[in-house]
Amino acid sequence: EALARTMSTAGRTIIVSGVTVSAALGGLLLFPQMFLRTIGLAGIATVLVAVFGAIILLPTLLALLGTKVEAGRMPWRRDTHTRKQRNPESGFWFRLGNSVMKNPLPYFAVTLVILGVMFVPFLDVRFGNVDARVLPKDSPSRAVVETMRSEFPNGSSQPIDVVVSGDLIPRNWIPSDEGDNIPPYLENFRKRLSDLPGVVDAQFTGYSGSYGGVRISVTHEHESMSAEAQDLVEEVRAIDLSKDGHPLHVDVGGATAAQMDLMSSLGRTLPLMALVVGSVTFVLLFLAFGSLLLPLKAIVMNVLSIGASFGAIVWGFQYGHLADLLDFTPTEGVEATSMILILAVVFGLSMDYEVFLLSRIREEWDRTHDNRTAVAAGMQRTGSIITSAALLFLVVIGAFSTAGITVVKLIGVGMFVAVVVDAVLVRSLLVPATMRFMGKANWWLPYPLQRLYARIGLKERDLRHVRPKASTQPVQFAINWEKADPTRPHDRV
């Protein structure tokens, strides 16, 4: 009976939650970078396996164990039959929810101010590429790079690579030491590159072979991801090269150009990810809770949690305020793909908590149609669950801060802050305050959507309100009249 009742209510919530988290991670598949696609596929597979374990494997094991699952119970856990039933209105989460519902404006304003203050540093974010400084200070690879920088200070260790290709480039050609066989149009192009502001030198470093191309390495005096280096890349890309009126193809590469192209790619794909993930999440939450406003509110609340997390990342890593505590070298920037990864994972986790909370609130609303009571009771029934889930996640993700790679530390801190903000501020204070403002509008649906929700909605089915059907089979008795005793009441009947 316990398994049947649990699966008819919480089982549905787990499935909706798992699909919602998978949808958030599925947004990573839209990016062309294989690193993000791989993380997205791995995350989706992990979530689906966890859902299978929760709704199939765990109930099967519990059914096989039966009452034996109570074996080895901790001594401080009292027997269910002897302990007093706690009044649901006496719990901490119920009192907190009721307090927020009575005074929503102060809670709402203070929480928004805290989230806004945390978000402010993100307005100054600078995205950079990964270099040797993300390695531990005693790493031999980092020591080599830093020695190069100190011993050769007149040029960047990451030059801009310019590759000129086309049918007009001589094949199987190598410049002589004197340079007398270099085509004039290529030499003039090299000189134009060397005359650009900030350029230390421009030299031929790769030759055509059978391909028909030549590489020119442009060494400059700027840091690889500085604004000056990016401006230099734009100037190089703006230079036209032609011979006798026929244009040649010019590709610009190197660390600076690669990072600029990466940011451009992420910027083009991010709006598509937001549209797809937001739309799928909205539809799933509509089918789960039968509301138009609650899915929109959930998406906005998740964005607030993520924004606060991003602000903490900039404050801790770009500004370097966590450098001494976590033992890393600030790079005066943050790695962009790590932020995209945090965005997808945290959005999925936050929506996971939202589904659990709103499921219980919806259940109480259907029973009482009292918005204040529904929110307070929903918080009481899910507050400890969400808090326990958040604490378990924090224990795991907190271990990321002990890694030697700065990028891993950044991911750990970003997710840690987002989960704390979501569990402590957003789910506990901001969500109930917002639902108090919206009142009955939380559950408003136009009539056509009411019919749609009634037909295909993912509603829970609580077996406590289902009465067993009366049996139509006759009851048969076998009476042994010889052993009947008239003095016993049952025998007389």
Coordinates of C-alpha atoms in Angstrom, one line a residue:
E1 CA 0.0 0.0 0.0
A2 CA 2.8 2.4 0.8
L3 CA 4.6 1.7 -2.5
A4 CA 1.4 2.1 -4.5
R5 CA 0.5 5.4 -2.8
T6 CA 4.0 6.7 -3.2
M7 CA 4.3 5.8 -6.9
S8 CA 0.9 7.3 -7.7
T9 CA 2.1 10.7 -6.4
A10 CA 5.9 11.0 -6.0
G11 CA 6.5 8.7 -8.9
R12 CA 4.9 11.2 -11.3
T13 CA 6.9 14.0 -9.7
I14 CA 10.2 12.2 -10.2
I15 CA 9.4 11.5 -13.9
V16 CA 8.5 15.1 -14.5
S17 CA 11.5 16.3 -12.7
G18 CA 13.8 14.0 -14.6
V19 CA 12.5 15.0 -17.9
T20 CA 12.8 18.7 -17.0
V21 CA 16.4 18.3 -15.9
S22 CA 17.2 16.3 -19.1
A23 CA 15.6 19.1 -21.2
A24 CA 17.9 21.7 -19.5
L25 CA 21.0 19.5 -20.2
G26 CA 19.7 18.9 -23.7
G27 CA 20.3 22.5 -24.4
L28 CA 24.0 21.7 -24.5
L29 CA 23.5 19.6 -27.6
L30 CA 22.7 22.7 -29.6
F31 CA 26.3 24.0 -29.3
P32 CA 28.8 23.0 -31.9
Q33 CA 31.5 22.5 -29.3
M34 CA 32.0 18.7 -28.7
F35 CA 33.0 19.4 -25.1
L36 CA 29.5 20.8 -24.3
R37 CA 27.7 18.1 -26.4
T38 CA 29.6 15.3 -24.5
I39 CA 28.7 16.8 -21.1
G40 CA 25.1 17.1 -22.2
L41 CA 24.8 13.5 -23.4
A42 CA 26.5 12.2 -20.3
G43 CA 24.2 14.3 -18.1
I44 CA 21.0 13.2 -19.8
A45 CA 22.1 9.5 -19.6
T46 CA 22.9 9.9 -15.8
V47 CA 19.5 11.5 -15.1
L48 CA 17.5 8.9 -17.0
V49 CA 19.4 6.1 -15.2
A50 CA 18.6 7.8 -11.9
V51 CA 14.9 8.1 -12.8
F52 CA 14.8 4.4 -13.8
G53 CA 16.4 3.5 -10.5
A54 CA 13.9 5.6 -8.5
I55 CA 10.7 4.4 -10.1
I56 CA 11.6 0.8 -11.1
L57 CA 14.6 -0.6 -9.3
L58 CA 14.0 0.9 -5.8
P59 CA 10.3 -0.1 -5.6
T60 CA 11.2 -3.6 -6.8
L61 CA 13.8 -3.9 -4.0
L62 CA 11.5 -2.5 -1.4
A63 CA 8.8 -5.0 -2.5
L64 CA 11.3 -7.9 -2.2
L65 CA 12.5 -6.8 1.2
G66 CA 9.1 -6.0 2.6
T67 CA 9.2 -5.3 6.3
K68 CA 12.9 -6.5 6.5
V69 CA 13.8 -3.0 5.2
E70 CA 13.2 -1.8 8.8
A71 CA 16.0 -4.1 10.1
G72 CA 19.0 -2.3 11.6
R73 CA 17.0 0.8 12.4
M74 CA 18.9 3.5 14.3
P75 CA 18.1 3.5 18.1
W76 CA 17.1 7.1 18.1
R77 CA 14.3 6.5 15.5
R78 CA 11.2 5.7 17.5
D79 CA 8.6 3.2 16.4
T80 CA 5.9 4.6 14.1
H81 CA 3.1 3.2 16.2
T82 CA 4.4 4.6 19.5
R83 CA 5.5 8.1 18.5
K84 CA 3.1 10.9 18.6
Q85 CA 1.8 12.3 15.3
R86 CA 3.2 15.7 14.8
N87 CA 0.9 18.5 13.9
P88 CA 1.7 19.5 10.3
E89 CA 1.1 23.2 11.2
S90 CA 3.8 23.1 13.9
G91 CA 6.8 22.5 11.6
F92 CA 9.5 25.0 10.8
W93 CA 8.8 25.1 7.1
F94 CA 5.0 25.6 7.7
R95 CA 5.7 28.5 10.0
L96 CA 8.2 30.1 7.6
G97 CA 5.8 29.7 4.7
N98 CA 3.0 31.2 6.7
S99 CA 5.2 34.1 7.8
V100 CA 6.1 34.8 4.2
M101 CA 2.5 34.7 3.1
K102 CA 1.5 37.1 5.9
N103 CA 4.3 39.6 5.1
P104 CA 5.3 39.0 1.5
L105 CA 6.5 42.4 0.6
P106 CA 9.5 42.6 3.1
Y107 CA 10.6 39.1 2.2
F108 CA 10.3 39.8 -1.5
A109 CA 12.2 43.1 -1.3
V110 CA 15.0 41.9 0.9
T111 CA 15.6 38.8 -1.2
L112 CA 15.6 40.7 -4.5
V113 CA 18.2 43.2 -3.0
I114 CA 20.4 40.3 -1.9
L115 CA 20.2 38.7 -5.4
G116 CA 20.8 42.0 -7.1
V117 CA 23.9 42.7 -5.0
M118 CA 25.3 39.3 -5.8
F119 CA 24.6 39.8 -9.6
V120 CA 26.3 43.2 -9.9
P121 CA 29.9 41.8 -10.4
F122 CA 28.7 39.9 -13.5
L123 CA 28.1 43.2 -15.3
D124 CA 31.9 43.5 -15.4
V125 CA 32.6 40.0 -16.6
R126 CA 35.5 39.3 -19.0
F127 CA 35.7 36.0 -20.8
G128 CA 39.1 34.6 -21.3
N129 CA 40.8 31.5 -22.7
V130 CA 42.5 28.8 -20.6
D131 CA 46.2 29.2 -20.2
A132 CA 48.9 27.8 -18.0
R133 CA 47.8 29.8 -15.0
V134 CA 44.9 27.4 -14.5
L135 CA 47.4 24.7 -13.6
P136 CA 48.8 24.2 -10.1
K137 CA 51.7 26.6 -9.2
D138 CA 54.2 23.7 -9.0
S139 CA 53.2 22.2 -12.4
P140 CA 56.2 21.7 -14.8
S141 CA 54.2 22.8 -17.8
R142 CA 53.2 26.0 -16.1
A143 CA 56.8 26.6 -15.1
V144 CA 58.0 26.3 -18.8
V145 CA 55.4 28.8 -20.0
E146 CA 56.1 31.3 -17.2
T147 CA 59.9 31.0 -17.9
M148 CA 59.2 31.8 -21.6
R149 CA 57.3 34.9 -20.7
S150 CA 60.0 36.1 -18.3
E151 CA 62.9 35.4 -20.6
F152 CA 61.3 36.6 -23.8
P153 CA 59.3 39.6 -22.7
N154 CA 59.2 41.3 -26.1
G155 CA 56.6 39.1 -27.7
S156 CA 53.5 37.1 -26.9
S157 CA 54.0 33.4 -26.4
Q158 CA 50.8 32.9 -28.3
P159 CA 51.2 34.7 -31.7
I160 CA 48.5 35.3 -34.3
D161 CA 48.7 32.8 -37.1
V162 CA 47.8 34.0 -40.6
V163 CA 47.4 31.4 -43.3
V164 CA 47.3 32.5 -47.0
S165 CA 46.0 29.8 -49.4
G166 CA 44.8 29.6 -53.0
D167 CA 45.7 28.4 -56.4
L168 CA 48.2 31.3 -56.9
I169 CA 50.4 30.1 -54.1
P170 CA 53.4 28.2 -55.5
R171 CA 53.3 24.5 -54.6
N172 CA 56.3 22.6 -53.1
W173 CA 57.9 26.0 -52.4
I174 CA 60.3 26.9 -49.6
P175 CA 61.8 30.3 -49.3
S176 CA 65.6 30.5 -49.6
D177 CA 67.7 31.9 -46.8
E178 CA 68.1 35.1 -48.7
G179 CA 64.4 35.3 -49.4
D180 CA 65.0 36.1 -53.1
N181 CA 62.4 33.6 -54.2
I182 CA 59.6 34.9 -52.1
P183 CA 56.7 36.2 -54.3
P184 CA 56.5 40.0 -54.0
Y185 CA 52.8 40.0 -53.1
L186 CA 53.5 37.6 -50.1
E187 CA 56.5 39.7 -48.9
N188 CA 54.5 42.9 -49.2
F189 CA 51.7 41.3 -47.2
R190 CA 54.2 40.2 -44.5
K191 CA 55.5 43.7 -44.2
R192 CA 52.0 45.1 -43.9
L193 CA 51.4 42.8 -41.0
S194 CA 54.7 43.7 -39.3
D195 CA 53.9 47.4 -39.5
L196 CA 50.6 47.1 -37.6
P197 CA 50.6 48.8 -34.1
G198 CA 51.8 46.5 -31.4
V199 CA 53.4 43.9 -33.7
V200 CA 56.9 42.9 -32.8
D201 CA 57.6 40.7 -35.8
A202 CA 56.0 38.8 -38.6
Q203 CA 57.8 35.8 -40.1
F204 CA 57.0 33.0 -42.5
T205 CA 56.8 29.9 -40.3
G206 CA 55.0 27.3 -42.5
Y207 CA 55.2 26.6 -46.3
S208 CA 52.9 25.2 -48.9
G209 CA 54.2 21.7 -49.6
S210 CA 51.5 20.2 -51.9
Y211 CA 48.7 22.2 -50.3
G212 CA 49.4 25.6 -51.8
G213 CA 49.5 27.7 -48.7
V214 CA 51.8 29.7 -46.4
R215 CA 51.7 30.6 -42.7
I216 CA 52.9 33.9 -41.2
S217 CA 53.2 34.0 -37.4
V218 CA 52.6 37.5 -36.1
T219 CA 54.2 38.1 -32.7
H220 CA 52.8 41.0 -30.7
E221 CA 53.4 42.6 -27.3
H222 CA 49.9 42.2 -25.9
E223 CA 48.4 39.6 -23.7
S224 CA 46.5 37.0 -25.7
M225 CA 43.0 38.0 -24.6
S226 CA 43.5 41.7 -24.0
A227 CA 41.4 44.2 -25.8
E228 CA 44.5 45.3 -27.8
A229 CA 45.1 41.7 -29.0
Q230 CA 41.5 41.3 -30.1
D231 CA 41.7 44.6 -32.0
L232 CA 44.8 43.5 -33.7
V233 CA 43.1 40.3 -34.8
E234 CA 40.3 42.4 -36.3
E235 CA 42.8 44.6 -38.1
V236 CA 44.6 41.5 -39.6
R237 CA 41.2 40.1 -40.7
A238 CA 40.4 43.4 -42.4
I239 CA 43.4 43.3 -44.7
D240 CA 42.7 42.2 -48.2
L241 CA 45.3 40.3 -50.3
S242 CA 45.1 39.8 -54.0
K243 CA 47.5 39.2 -57.0
D244 CA 46.7 40.6 -60.4
G245 CA 43.2 41.4 -59.3
H246 CA 42.6 37.8 -58.1
P247 CA 41.9 37.6 -54.3
L248 CA 43.6 35.0 -52.1
H249 CA 42.0 33.3 -49.1
V250 CA 43.3 34.5 -45.7
D251 CA 42.6 32.6 -42.5
V252 CA 43.5 34.1 -39.1
G253 CA 44.1 31.7 -36.1
G254 CA 45.9 31.4 -32.9
A255 CA 44.7 31.6 -29.3
T256 CA 43.2 35.1 -29.5
A257 CA 41.3 34.4 -32.7
A258 CA 40.1 31.0 -31.5
Q259 CA 38.7 32.5 -28.3
M260 CA 37.0 35.3 -30.3
D261 CA 35.4 32.7 -32.6
L262 CA 34.4 30.6 -29.6
M263 CA 32.6 33.6 -28.0
S264 CA 30.9 34.4 -31.3
S265 CA 29.7 30.8 -31.6
L266 CA 28.5 30.7 -28.0
G267 CA 26.7 34.1 -28.4
R268 CA 24.9 32.9 -31.6
T269 CA 23.8 29.6 -30.0
L270 CA 22.9 30.8 -26.5
P271 CA 19.6 32.5 -27.5
L272 CA 18.5 29.3 -29.3
M273 CA 19.3 27.3 -26.2
A274 CA 17.3 29.7 -24.0
L275 CA 14.3 29.5 -26.4
V276 CA 14.3 25.7 -26.7
V277 CA 15.0 24.9 -23.1
G278 CA 12.5 27.6 -21.9
S279 CA 9.8 26.4 -24.2
V280 CA 10.2 22.7 -23.3
T281 CA 10.3 23.6 -19.6
F282 CA 7.2 25.8 -19.9
V283 CA 5.2 23.0 -21.6
L284 CA 6.3 20.4 -19.1
L285 CA 5.4 22.5 -16.1
F286 CA 2.0 23.5 -17.7
L287 CA 1.2 19.8 -18.2
A288 CA 2.3 19.1 -14.6
F289 CA 0.6 21.9 -12.7
G290 CA -2.2 23.2 -15.0
S291 CA -1.0 26.8 -14.9
L292 CA 0.3 29.5 -17.3
L293 CA 1.9 31.8 -14.7
L294 CA 3.7 29.3 -12.6
P295 CA 6.0 28.0 -15.4
L296 CA 6.9 31.6 -16.3
K297 CA 7.6 32.4 -12.6
A298 CA 9.7 29.2 -12.3
I299 CA 11.9 30.2 -15.3
V300 CA 12.4 33.7 -13.9
M301 CA 13.3 32.4 -10.5
N302 CA 15.9 30.1 -11.9
V303 CA 17.4 33.0 -13.9
L304 CA 17.8 34.9 -10.7
S305 CA 19.6 32.0 -9.0
I306 CA 21.9 31.6 -12.0
G307 CA 22.6 35.4 -12.1
A308 CA 23.6 35.4 -8.4
S309 CA 25.9 32.5 -9.1
F310 CA 27.6 34.1 -12.0
G311 CA 28.2 37.3 -10.0
A312 CA 29.8 35.2 -7.3
I313 CA 32.1 33.6 -9.9
V314 CA 33.3 37.0 -11.2
W315 CA 33.8 38.3 -7.7
G316 CA 35.7 35.2 -6.6
F317 CA 37.7 34.3 -9.7
Q318 CA 38.0 37.3 -12.1
Y319 CA 38.6 39.7 -9.2
G320 CA 40.5 37.0 -7.3
H321 CA 38.9 37.3 -3.9
L322 CA 38.9 33.5 -3.4
A323 CA 42.4 33.0 -4.7
D324 CA 44.0 32.7 -1.2
L325 CA 41.2 30.5 0.2
L326 CA 41.1 28.1 -2.8
D327 CA 44.8 28.4 -3.8
F328 CA 44.7 29.4 -7.4
T329 CA 46.1 32.2 -9.6
P330 CA 43.6 34.8 -10.9
T331 CA 43.5 35.1 -14.7
E332 CA 41.5 38.3 -14.7
G333 CA 38.8 36.5 -16.7
V334 CA 36.5 33.5 -16.6
E335 CA 36.3 30.6 -19.0
A336 CA 33.2 30.9 -21.2
T337 CA 32.3 27.2 -21.7
S338 CA 32.4 26.6 -18.0
M339 CA 29.7 29.3 -17.5
I340 CA 27.5 27.6 -20.2
L341 CA 27.9 24.3 -18.4
I342 CA 27.0 25.8 -15.0
L343 CA 24.0 27.5 -16.7
A344 CA 22.6 24.2 -17.9
V345 CA 23.2 22.1 -14.8
V346 CA 22.0 24.8 -12.4
F347 CA 18.9 25.5 -14.4
G348 CA 18.0 21.8 -14.4
L349 CA 18.7 21.4 -10.6
S350 CA 16.7 24.5 -9.8
M351 CA 13.8 23.3 -11.8
D352 CA 14.0 20.0 -10.1
Y353 CA 13.5 21.6 -6.7
E354 CA 10.7 23.7 -8.2
V355 CA 8.8 20.7 -9.4
F356 CA 8.9 19.0 -6.0
L357 CA 7.7 22.2 -4.3
L358 CA 4.9 23.0 -6.7
S359 CA 3.7 19.4 -6.8
R360 CA 2.8 19.5 -3.1
I361 CA 1.5 23.0 -3.3
R362 CA -0.8 22.0 -6.2
E363 CA -2.0 19.0 -4.2
E364 CA -2.9 21.2 -1.2
W365 CA -4.6 23.7 -3.5
D366 CA -6.8 21.0 -5.1
R367 CA -7.8 19.9 -1.6
T368 CA -8.4 23.3 0.1
H369 CA -8.4 26.0 -2.6
D370 CA -6.7 28.2 0.0
N371 CA -3.6 29.8 -1.6
R372 CA -2.0 30.7 1.8
T373 CA -2.6 27.3 3.3
A374 CA -1.5 25.5 0.1
V375 CA 1.9 27.3 -0.1
A376 CA 2.6 26.8 3.7
A377 CA 1.6 23.2 3.7
G378 CA 3.6 22.5 0.5
M379 CA 6.7 24.1 2.0
Q380 CA 6.3 22.0 5.1
R381 CA 6.0 18.7 3.2
T382 CA 9.0 19.5 0.8
G383 CA 11.2 21.8 2.8
S384 CA 13.2 19.1 4.5
I385 CA 13.4 17.1 1.2
I386 CA 14.7 20.0 -0.8
T387 CA 17.2 20.9 1.9
S388 CA 18.5 17.4 2.3
A389 CA 18.9 17.1 -1.5
A390 CA 20.7 20.4 -1.6
L391 CA 23.0 19.4 1.2
L392 CA 23.9 16.1 -0.5
F393 CA 24.7 17.9 -3.7
L394 CA 26.8 20.5 -1.9
V395 CA 28.9 17.7 -0.3
V396 CA 29.7 16.3 -3.7
I397 CA 30.2 19.6 -5.5
G398 CA 32.2 21.0 -2.6
A399 CA 34.9 18.5 -3.4
F400 CA 35.5 20.3 -6.7
S401 CA 37.2 23.1 -4.7
T402 CA 40.0 20.8 -3.8
A403 CA 40.9 20.2 -7.5
G404 CA 44.2 21.5 -8.8
I405 CA 42.7 23.0 -12.0
T406 CA 41.2 26.4 -11.6
V407 CA 38.4 25.7 -14.1
V408 CA 37.2 22.8 -12.0
K409 CA 37.2 25.0 -8.9
L410 CA 35.2 27.6 -10.8
I411 CA 32.5 25.1 -11.8
G412 CA 32.3 23.8 -8.2
V413 CA 32.0 27.3 -6.6
G414 CA 29.4 28.4 -9.2
M415 CA 27.2 25.4 -8.7
F416 CA 27.7 25.6 -4.9
V417 CA 26.5 29.2 -4.7
A418 CA 23.6 28.6 -7.1
V419 CA 22.3 25.7 -5.1
V420 CA 22.6 27.6 -1.8
V421 CA 20.9 30.6 -3.2
D422 CA 18.1 28.6 -4.7
A423 CA 17.4 26.5 -1.6
V424 CA 17.8 29.2 1.0
L425 CA 16.5 32.4 -0.7
V426 CA 14.5 31.5 -3.8
R427 CA 12.5 28.4 -2.9
S428 CA 12.1 29.4 0.8
L429 CA 11.4 33.1 0.5
L430 CA 11.0 34.4 -3.0
V431 CA 8.7 31.7 -4.4
P432 CA 6.1 31.8 -1.6
A433 CA 6.1 35.7 -1.6
T434 CA 5.5 35.8 -5.3
M435 CA 2.7 33.2 -5.1
R436 CA 1.1 35.3 -2.4
F437 CA 1.1 38.3 -4.7
M438 CA -0.4 36.3 -7.6
G439 CA -3.1 34.7 -5.4
K440 CA -5.6 32.7 -7.4
A441 CA -3.9 33.8 -10.6
N442 CA -1.3 31.1 -9.8
W443 CA -3.8 28.5 -11.1
W444 CA -5.6 30.5 -13.8
L445 CA -6.2 28.9 -17.2
P446 CA -8.4 29.9 -20.1
Y447 CA -11.2 27.5 -20.8
P448 CA -9.6 25.8 -23.9
L449 CA -6.4 25.1 -22.0
Q450 CA -8.5 23.8 -19.1
R451 CA -9.9 21.2 -21.4
L452 CA -6.5 20.4 -22.8
Y453 CA -5.0 20.0 -19.3
A454 CA -7.9 17.8 -18.2
R455 CA -7.2 15.5 -21.2
I456 CA -3.4 15.3 -21.3
G457 CA -2.3 16.8 -18.0
L458 CA 0.3 14.9 -15.9
K459 CA -1.9 14.9 -12.8
E460 CA -1.1 13.0 -9.6
R461 CA -3.5 10.3 -8.4
D462 CA -3.6 10.0 -4.6
L463 CA -4.9 6.5 -3.6
R464 CA -6.1 7.8 -0.3
H465 CA -9.2 9.3 -2.0
V466 CA -9.9 6.1 -4.1
R467 CA -12.5 3.8 -2.5
P468 CA -12.2 0.1 -3.3
K469 CA -14.9 -1.3 -5.5
A470 CA -17.6 -3.5 -3.9
S471 CA -17.2 -7.2 -4.7
T472 CA -20.0 -8.7 -6.8
Q473 CA -19.1 -12.3 -5.9
P474 CA -21.3 -14.1 -3.3
V475 CA -19.7 -14.9 0.0
Q476 CA -19.9 -18.6 0.8
F477 CA -19.8 -20.1 4.2
A478 CA -19.2 -23.7 5.2
I479 CA -20.8 -24.6 8.5
N480 CA -20.2 -27.7 10.5
W481 CA -23.5 -28.1 12.4
E482 CA -22.2 -31.0 14.5
K483 CA -19.6 -28.8 16.1
A484 CA -21.8 -25.7 16.5
D485 CA -22.1 -24.4 20.1
P486 CA -25.3 -22.4 20.7
T487 CA -23.7 -20.7 23.7
R488 CA -21.2 -18.9 21.4
P489 CA -22.5 -15.7 19.7
H490 CA -20.7 -16.4 16.4
D491 CA -22.1 -19.9 16.2
R492 CA -25.6 -18.6 16.9
V493 CA -25.3 -16.2 14.0

